Structure formats: C-alpha cells, structure tokens
Amino acid sequence: MSAYGAYSIMLAAFVYPVVVHSIWSSEGFLSPHNPNPLWGSGMIDFAGGSVVHLTGGMTALIATKILGPRTGRFYDLRGKVLEQPKEFPGHSLALQCLGTFILWFGWYGFNAGSIISLTLDDHYLVVSHTAINTTLSAAAGCVMTLFLSTILSEHLTGEITFNLQYTMNGCLSGLVAITAGCSVVESWASIVIGLVAGALYLGVSKLLVRRRIDDAVDAIPVHMINGIWGTISVGLFAEPTLMKTVYKNSTHVGWFYSWGRGSADATLLACQLVGILFVIGWVVGTMTPFFWMLHYFGFLRADSLEEVVGLDIGYTGGFRKHRDSLNFELEGKKMDGYLEEYEHRKREKAYFKKNNDRMGGSLPASSIHQESLHGNSYHGRRIITSNMIESLDTISNERMENNNASEIANDAAVGNGSQDRAV
C-alpha cells in the first residue's frame, strides 16, 4: 500500500502535470491552442488518448517489467518455466461486466464533457457527435475482439468458446482508441478505429503472455497500445470541417483527407507521432528510476508467502477462517506448511519492527530462518544481519519446534533452498 501511495503521488504531482501542460495548455509546445503551434498544427488529443491513457499504460509497462510476474503465473515455485501459463481468473464475471458498463457510461462524460462549454458556437453539435463516435468505437472494438477470440479459440482447441473477458477489454480498447479524436473524426472512421483497436488489444495481450510479461488486468494493450493507435488515427482520419469547428484551423488535417486535397500533407500525423514520443520519453525517464527505487527498498512487491496463501489473508487479517477454503488449492499438508510459514513470517516482521533500532538491522522482506537465505531478499537486496538471526533464534521457541516444516514451505515459496529437498 505504501508503494501505491508513493507512485500515485509521483504520477499526480510530477508526471501528469508536465504532459497535460505540454499538450493542453495554450503555452504547451505541443498544444494546437499555442499562438505558434508545432509546425503550424500542434498535436490533437481532444479527451486524453495520450495525456491520460498512454501515460498510464506506459507506467503500467514499466511497473510490470520491474515487478515481475505473479508467483505461479509463468514459473513454478522453484522458478522453472511452466509448459502452459497458469490463468488467474477473476472471482466474479458479473461484477466485471458491471464495471465495464460503468466505465462505458462514464466515458460519455470523459469524451463529450471535454468540450467544456455547450453554449459557445456549435459546441452542442460537437458533443452529440462525440457521444455517437464514442458509442460506435466501443461497440466495434467489442465485436472485433469477440469475433477474433472465438476464431482463435476454435483454431487452437477445436471448440467454439466466447470469452467475455476479452470482449469487455475489447470494448474498453475501442473507448481508449477513440478518446483522442472523438470530436474530429467521422462516424465511419470511429468504427474503423474501434475495429483496429479490438484486434490490436487481442494481439498484444497474447504477445505479452508469450513474452511472459504478467499484465494482470491487460492495462498495457488496452491503454498504452490503443492510446498510441488512437493518437495516430487522428493524424489519419481528422476531417477538415470538424477540425475547423473544434480547433478553428483546418490547414493540416488527417493524411487520408490530405490526399483528397491532392497534397498528401502529413504535418498533423507528424505532430501526433512527436507527441507520442514525448509522452513515452517523459514517462520512461521519470517512472523507471522511481519504480527501481521502490523495488530496491522492497516496497514494490508483496511478500512472497502472501502471494502463495493469498493477499486477502494478509490485508484483511482473516487467517484461520480461510484455512479450510485454501486447502483444496494445494494438497493438505503442503498448504498447511505455507500457512504455518506465513504465520512465522508475520511474527518475524513484528519482532524486527519492534527491535529494529536496538539491533541496527532492517526489516526483512523474506523469511530468515535458513542460513542459505542470509543476505538475500525476494526483492533483491541485502536485508538480514547475523545479530538478527541470533536474536530471533533465541526468542522463537515455537519456530525452533517447527523449523523443518518452515524450511520446506519457504523453499517452495521463495525458491532459494536446496534443489534436492522434498516438498
């Protein structure tokens, strides 16, 4: 939770403000409202395809790469690659559907509301047009992802299955993709944008799994990839009349419309690409060292045993009541070993927190009962000193009595034990 608060502050205080100022402020070097816009055009991002979604999606990619996959997703508990990645399905498909519809509904305020005022000029027409485009792109992305995932499923398994999770994320991909240009593209173009967005989402989602990048909620293909595609699509499909209505300038329009003028002017497309590169560069330059710092000090990732027994147990404190429900996931005594080790780990952390100043050490991020783990951490830093080990061994009689079971569970959960130890 401390890491969540830290990177939320970092994003809100330092990352987003620079992107917002550069693209939306009349003084921003990418803004079309600048008296001297970039190449006489500036970057068009009406509701935040790059400002919001590309920034967030790029942050998700950096965090995912540094954090690493969830325990058991691509590797077993000893670090060996699984033949087939293990799926971690959500607990309620109905709630996922509800959440998708809530987001879709909110997107009308997100996109159409970006016009700010209904009373100026013909802004009420822009609002209605934006809402229509938002609907069409979302529906197109939804249908495309459902269609492609069904065909792919039949090709790979021989059976037709309809994956609602892919379908819902395809809908969100269409919404993200239309965000940048919802006010300046025609309705037919919004359908094309949504169809491409759905295909891009499914392809990149599959690619991430093949590359063993564990994006738990598909934020990278939904927000980053389709934030990029939506921004590029403005440079292709921005219609002259709509550009004149919204931005009071139709000198540089979508590349396809420039062909109709006989000029093939790609100035707007070039501005869109510059904006994408700027956002990526700024996010990478600021968030990469920040996440590495969180990772180095052990704040970024949950405790390794908490991942095995379940984060709900660690955060809600309901340990005993969940024991029976957890036993079916791993065979009897093995799960008991994990749970016993988890209880020991909690007592260790409480002890070190209480005695940290007196002992001159630091709070461990992994279990320390075994000599082979001394000086190592699940988070990749030195954390344990000899006097900590000696003090713990002196006061922890219960741990001494259960030492063997704890070693077995820790070897399986952390993967740093002897390779020939029976689990």
XYZ file of C-alpha atoms in Angstrom:
423
model
C 0.000 0.000 0.000
C 2.910 2.344 0.669
C 4.148 1.800 -2.884
C 0.668 2.546 -4.221
C 0.579 5.843 -2.365
C 4.120 6.715 -3.447
C 3.652 6.211 -7.173
C 0.201 7.820 -7.090
C 1.785 10.963 -5.667
C 4.608 10.759 -8.208
C 2.194 10.472 -11.122
C -0.207 13.143 -9.918
C 2.440 15.649 -8.820
C 5.184 15.280 -11.432
C 4.324 13.083 -14.424
C 0.794 14.034 -15.483
C 1.174 17.808 -14.964
C 4.040 18.034 -17.459
C 2.151 16.006 -20.072
C -1.051 17.977 -19.543
C 0.720 21.327 -19.795
C 2.617 20.335 -22.932
C -0.461 19.150 -24.849
C -3.464 21.005 -23.432
C -2.146 24.319 -22.156
C -2.138 27.274 -24.548
C 1.537 27.637 -23.633
C 2.405 23.976 -24.273
C 4.789 23.309 -27.124
C 2.518 20.541 -28.498
C -0.776 22.366 -27.991
C -2.876 23.334 -31.023
C -4.037 26.360 -28.987
C -0.498 27.729 -28.771
C -0.184 31.022 -30.719
C 2.742 29.398 -32.512
C 1.853 25.682 -32.585
C 4.274 22.960 -33.600
C 4.673 23.073 -37.406
C 1.599 25.267 -37.618
C -0.646 22.470 -36.392
C 0.131 21.110 -32.929
C -0.965 17.775 -31.530
C -4.675 16.909 -31.412
C -5.694 14.991 -28.294
C -9.245 16.024 -27.544
C -10.023 13.959 -24.434
C -6.740 12.377 -23.381
C -5.764 9.424 -25.580
C -2.107 10.216 -24.934
C -2.397 12.569 -21.968
C -4.303 10.042 -19.869
C -4.168 6.579 -21.408
C -0.735 6.431 -22.983
C 0.781 7.936 -19.831
C -0.946 5.403 -17.599
C -0.328 2.474 -19.926
C 3.371 3.257 -20.255
C 3.608 3.460 -16.484
C 1.945 0.043 -16.277
C 4.507 -1.455 -18.662
C 7.437 -0.111 -16.639
C 5.969 -1.307 -13.347
C 5.118 -4.732 -14.772
C 8.618 -5.307 -16.121
C 10.289 -4.283 -12.871
C 7.806 -6.064 -10.606
C 7.909 -9.367 -12.478
C 5.158 -11.972 -12.863
C 2.917 -13.165 -10.082
C 4.034 -16.315 -8.278
C 2.863 -19.334 -10.268
C 1.849 -17.405 -13.391
C 4.711 -18.391 -15.715
C 7.048 -20.198 -13.324
C 6.544 -22.792 -10.620
C 7.527 -22.078 -7.034
C 11.108 -23.144 -7.739
C 11.482 -20.850 -10.746
C 11.066 -23.432 -13.513
C 9.139 -22.336 -16.599
C 5.637 -23.778 -16.807
C 4.673 -25.513 -20.029
C 1.407 -23.582 -20.035
C 0.957 -20.261 -18.205
C -1.459 -20.543 -15.322
C -4.594 -18.447 -15.600
C -5.754 -16.306 -12.673
C -9.437 -15.683 -13.427
C -11.414 -13.025 -11.606
C -13.820 -14.156 -8.933
C -16.963 -12.642 -10.494
C -17.647 -12.291 -14.198
C -20.887 -10.472 -13.419
C -19.055 -7.748 -11.498
C -16.539 -7.422 -14.333
C -19.392 -6.857 -16.784
C -20.947 -4.316 -14.438
C -17.640 -2.494 -14.126
C -17.245 -2.389 -17.910
C -20.681 -0.838 -18.384
C -19.993 1.691 -15.640
C -16.768 2.688 -17.405
C -18.537 2.871 -20.771
C -21.205 5.124 -19.308
C -18.599 7.322 -17.645
C -16.735 7.658 -20.945
C -19.509 9.893 -22.295
C -18.631 12.437 -19.648
C -14.941 11.800 -20.246
C -15.121 12.381 -24.017
C -18.159 14.553 -24.632
C -17.511 16.564 -21.474
C -14.090 17.595 -22.769
C -15.773 20.255 -24.918
C -16.112 22.205 -21.611
C -18.911 24.538 -22.776
C -22.186 23.814 -24.599
C -23.093 27.455 -25.216
C -20.147 28.531 -27.356
C -20.564 28.392 -31.147
C -21.803 24.979 -32.270
C -20.398 23.028 -29.352
C -23.691 21.216 -28.732
C -23.250 19.598 -32.151
C -19.701 18.582 -31.254
C -20.937 16.998 -28.019
C -23.560 14.882 -29.787
C -21.108 13.854 -32.489
C -18.518 12.915 -29.860
C -21.011 10.759 -27.972
C -22.001 8.916 -31.161
C -18.381 8.240 -32.078
C -17.679 7.003 -28.559
C -20.537 4.510 -28.805
C -19.609 3.261 -32.273
C -15.929 2.734 -31.493
C -16.648 0.880 -28.248
C -19.154 -1.405 -29.968
C -16.773 -2.054 -32.870
C -13.918 -2.955 -30.532
C -16.207 -5.255 -28.574
C -17.446 -7.109 -31.663
C -13.990 -7.405 -33.232
C -12.415 -8.878 -30.100
C -15.271 -11.341 -29.608
C -15.061 -12.399 -33.256
C -11.283 -12.840 -33.326
C -11.035 -14.566 -29.935
C -13.750 -17.034 -30.964
C -11.993 -17.872 -34.235
C -8.668 -18.223 -32.425
C -10.204 -20.477 -29.788
C -11.732 -22.749 -32.432
C -8.444 -22.902 -34.315
C -6.401 -23.821 -31.236
C -8.822 -26.107 -29.371
C -11.368 -27.203 -31.955
C -14.186 -25.834 -29.818
C -16.078 -22.553 -30.076
C -15.905 -20.553 -26.868
C -16.966 -16.974 -26.249
C -14.507 -15.220 -23.948
C -16.318 -12.383 -22.186
C -13.154 -11.064 -20.567
C -11.576 -10.467 -23.972
C -14.845 -8.961 -25.171
C -15.054 -6.492 -22.295
C -11.446 -5.413 -22.734
C -12.067 -5.053 -26.467
C -14.867 -2.641 -25.625
C -12.541 -0.627 -23.389
C -9.902 -0.682 -26.139
C -12.359 0.914 -28.545
C -13.154 3.573 -25.966
C -9.472 4.335 -25.391
C -8.714 4.466 -29.122
C -11.466 6.988 -29.916
C -10.598 9.262 -26.986
C -8.005 11.367 -28.803
C -10.032 12.046 -31.938
C -13.660 11.580 -30.902
C -14.591 15.154 -31.901
C -12.732 15.397 -35.229
C -13.331 12.060 -36.992
C -16.433 10.984 -38.870
C -18.667 8.186 -37.687
C -17.449 5.645 -40.230
C -13.872 6.363 -39.128
C -14.777 5.754 -35.489
C -15.946 2.265 -36.446
C -12.664 1.586 -38.245
C -10.717 2.894 -35.250
C -12.669 0.609 -32.917
C -12.202 -2.452 -35.128
C -8.442 -1.931 -35.290
C -8.351 -1.292 -31.536
C -10.052 -4.616 -30.783
C -7.610 -6.502 -33.000
C -4.611 -4.701 -31.502
C -5.765 -5.461 -27.979
C -6.119 -9.198 -28.570
C -2.835 -9.488 -30.460
C -0.777 -7.573 -27.903
C -2.428 -9.372 -24.986
C -1.396 -12.713 -26.476
C 2.078 -11.366 -27.206
C 2.593 -10.306 -23.596
C 1.779 -13.817 -22.421
C 4.249 -15.299 -24.916
C 6.901 -12.892 -23.632
C 5.995 -13.775 -20.015
C 5.046 -10.220 -19.138
C 2.364 -10.527 -16.482
C -0.137 -7.727 -17.060
C -2.845 -8.791 -14.627
C -5.590 -6.500 -15.982
C -4.343 -6.012 -19.587
C -3.643 -2.336 -18.954
C -0.781 -2.345 -21.466
C -2.740 -3.446 -24.570
C -5.875 -1.540 -23.565
C -4.367 1.790 -22.523
C -0.838 2.037 -23.877
C -1.201 0.357 -27.269
C -4.617 1.798 -28.027
C -3.628 5.165 -26.628
C -0.894 5.158 -29.274
C -3.224 3.887 -32.004
C -5.922 6.412 -31.142
C -3.437 9.283 -31.294
C -2.081 8.107 -34.644
C -5.601 7.664 -36.004
C -6.234 11.399 -35.569
C -3.372 12.065 -37.971
C -5.080 9.763 -40.471
C -8.817 10.479 -40.092
C -9.180 14.094 -38.822
C -11.919 15.611 -41.019
C -11.458 19.233 -42.246
C -14.899 20.583 -41.332
C -14.785 19.110 -37.846
C -11.235 20.415 -37.346
C -12.464 23.878 -38.287
C -15.399 23.645 -35.882
C -13.442 22.358 -32.880
C -9.969 23.876 -33.348
C -10.702 26.805 -35.711
C -7.985 25.538 -38.044
C -8.228 23.107 -40.953
C -4.904 23.826 -42.648
C -3.447 20.497 -41.565
C -5.897 17.606 -41.423
C -5.860 13.831 -41.496
C -3.478 12.288 -44.006
C -6.247 10.499 -45.907
C -8.158 13.759 -46.326
C -4.968 15.490 -47.454
C -4.812 13.024 -50.325
C -8.261 14.213 -51.334
C -6.861 17.727 -51.472
C -4.066 16.495 -53.712
C -1.287 17.384 -51.265
C -0.657 14.305 -49.077
C 0.219 16.717 -46.229
C 1.299 14.615 -43.229
C 2.022 17.513 -40.861
C -0.708 16.575 -38.391
C 0.367 12.930 -38.426
C 3.958 14.008 -37.727
C 2.799 16.157 -34.789
C 0.881 13.179 -33.394
C 3.984 10.996 -33.596
C 6.108 13.650 -31.887
C 3.552 13.846 -29.090
C 3.594 10.071 -28.627
C 7.383 10.023 -28.437
C 7.388 12.891 -25.956
C 4.914 11.176 -23.615
C 6.793 7.865 -23.780
C 10.142 9.552 -23.189
C 8.900 11.595 -20.235
C 7.193 8.653 -18.528
C 10.147 6.315 -19.046
C 12.618 8.930 -17.832
C 10.707 9.678 -14.631
C 8.973 6.441 -13.650
C 11.700 3.898 -14.445
C 14.164 5.108 -11.769
C 11.266 5.676 -9.383
C 9.996 2.090 -9.675
C 13.535 0.742 -9.459
C 13.948 2.639 -6.194
C 10.722 1.175 -4.797
C 11.872 -2.253 -5.923
C 15.335 -1.882 -4.414
C 13.978 -0.938 -0.997
C 11.442 -3.768 -1.061
C 8.242 -1.703 -1.183
C 7.017 -2.645 -4.644
C 6.127 -6.295 -4.277
C 4.013 -8.170 -1.770
C 5.663 -10.749 0.470
C 6.343 -13.996 -1.401
C 4.341 -16.142 1.004
C 1.429 -13.715 0.942
C 1.246 -14.370 -2.793
C 1.001 -18.106 -2.158
C -1.603 -18.038 0.597
C -3.493 -15.059 -0.870
C -3.222 -11.314 -0.422
C -6.701 -11.127 1.092
C -5.425 -13.071 4.094
C -2.570 -10.645 4.625
C -4.535 -7.457 4.163
C -7.789 -8.400 5.900
C -6.213 -10.421 8.702
C -8.736 -13.222 8.348
C -6.286 -16.123 8.558
C -7.919 -19.030 10.342
C -11.309 -18.714 8.711
C -9.711 -19.125 5.278
C -7.620 -22.211 6.101
C -10.215 -24.795 5.065
C -11.092 -22.995 1.847
C -7.421 -22.845 0.853
C -6.609 -26.490 1.412
C -8.201 -27.619 -1.850
C -5.826 -25.469 -3.899
C -2.708 -27.350 -2.787
C -2.689 -30.753 -1.207
C -3.353 -30.813 2.526
C -0.065 -30.642 4.397
C 1.662 -28.608 1.700
C -0.783 -25.731 2.146
C -0.558 -26.155 5.907
C 3.171 -25.677 5.551
C 2.678 -22.473 3.574
C 0.206 -21.144 6.119
C 2.409 -22.022 9.091
C 5.351 -20.346 7.392
C 3.199 -17.294 6.746
C 2.322 -17.067 10.449
C 6.007 -17.299 11.324
C 6.807 -14.604 8.812
C 4.307 -12.234 10.381
C 5.817 -12.774 13.817
C 9.302 -12.184 12.426
C 8.270 -8.884 10.881
C 6.581 -7.762 14.070
C 9.697 -8.646 16.052
C 12.079 -6.826 13.714
C 9.854 -3.785 13.575
C 9.827 -3.632 17.366
C 13.564 -4.196 17.787
C 14.946 -2.634 14.615
C 16.571 0.413 16.202
C 18.163 -1.537 19.016
C 19.535 -4.257 16.717
C 20.839 -1.990 13.972
C 19.292 -4.036 11.159
C 16.377 -3.635 8.814
C 13.008 -5.250 8.262
C 13.321 -8.438 6.185
C 11.277 -8.917 3.036
C 11.590 -12.711 3.151
C 11.910 -15.441 5.751
C 15.252 -15.618 7.540
C 15.228 -18.890 9.420
C 17.590 -20.629 6.991
C 21.313 -19.926 6.612
C 21.159 -20.215 2.804
C 18.809 -17.233 2.725
C 21.024 -14.915 4.760
C 21.756 -11.709 2.905
C 19.144 -12.365 0.234
C 15.684 -10.983 -0.323
C 12.748 -11.751 -2.544
C 13.123 -8.122 -3.608
C 16.815 -8.382 -4.484
C 18.570 -6.529 -1.645
C 20.647 -7.385 1.432
C 18.431 -7.174 4.447
C 19.500 -9.554 7.184
C 22.312 -9.295 9.717
C 23.774 -12.004 11.933
C 22.615 -10.422 15.195
C 19.055 -10.505 13.869
C 19.311 -14.231 13.256
C 20.805 -14.929 16.677
C 18.190 -12.836 18.499
C 15.358 -14.467 16.625
C 16.669 -17.971 17.291
C 16.894 -17.110 20.989
C 13.353 -15.867 21.418
C 11.424 -18.016 18.922
C 10.928 -21.389 20.618
C 7.868 -22.142 18.560
C 9.776 -21.561 15.393
C 12.537 -23.926 16.539
C 9.957 -26.644 17.092
C 8.539 -26.234 13.592
C 11.800 -25.480 11.830
C 11.727 -28.358 9.373
C 8.191 -27.667 8.159
C 9.040 -23.991 7.805
C 12.154 -24.742 5.741
C 10.164 -26.925 3.361
C 7.450 -24.296 2.865
C 9.951 -21.493 2.439
C 11.989 -23.455 -0.134
C 8.857 -23.911 -2.201
C 7.606 -20.330 -1.838
C 10.885 -18.475 -2.242
C 12.748 -20.972 -4.426
C 16.170 -20.346 -2.840
C 16.512 -23.625 -0.978
C 18.239 -26.842 -1.863
C 17.114 -28.242 -5.200
C 17.002 -31.808 -3.911
C 14.833 -31.081 -0.880
C 11.484 -32.946 -0.935
C 8.408 -30.725 -0.897
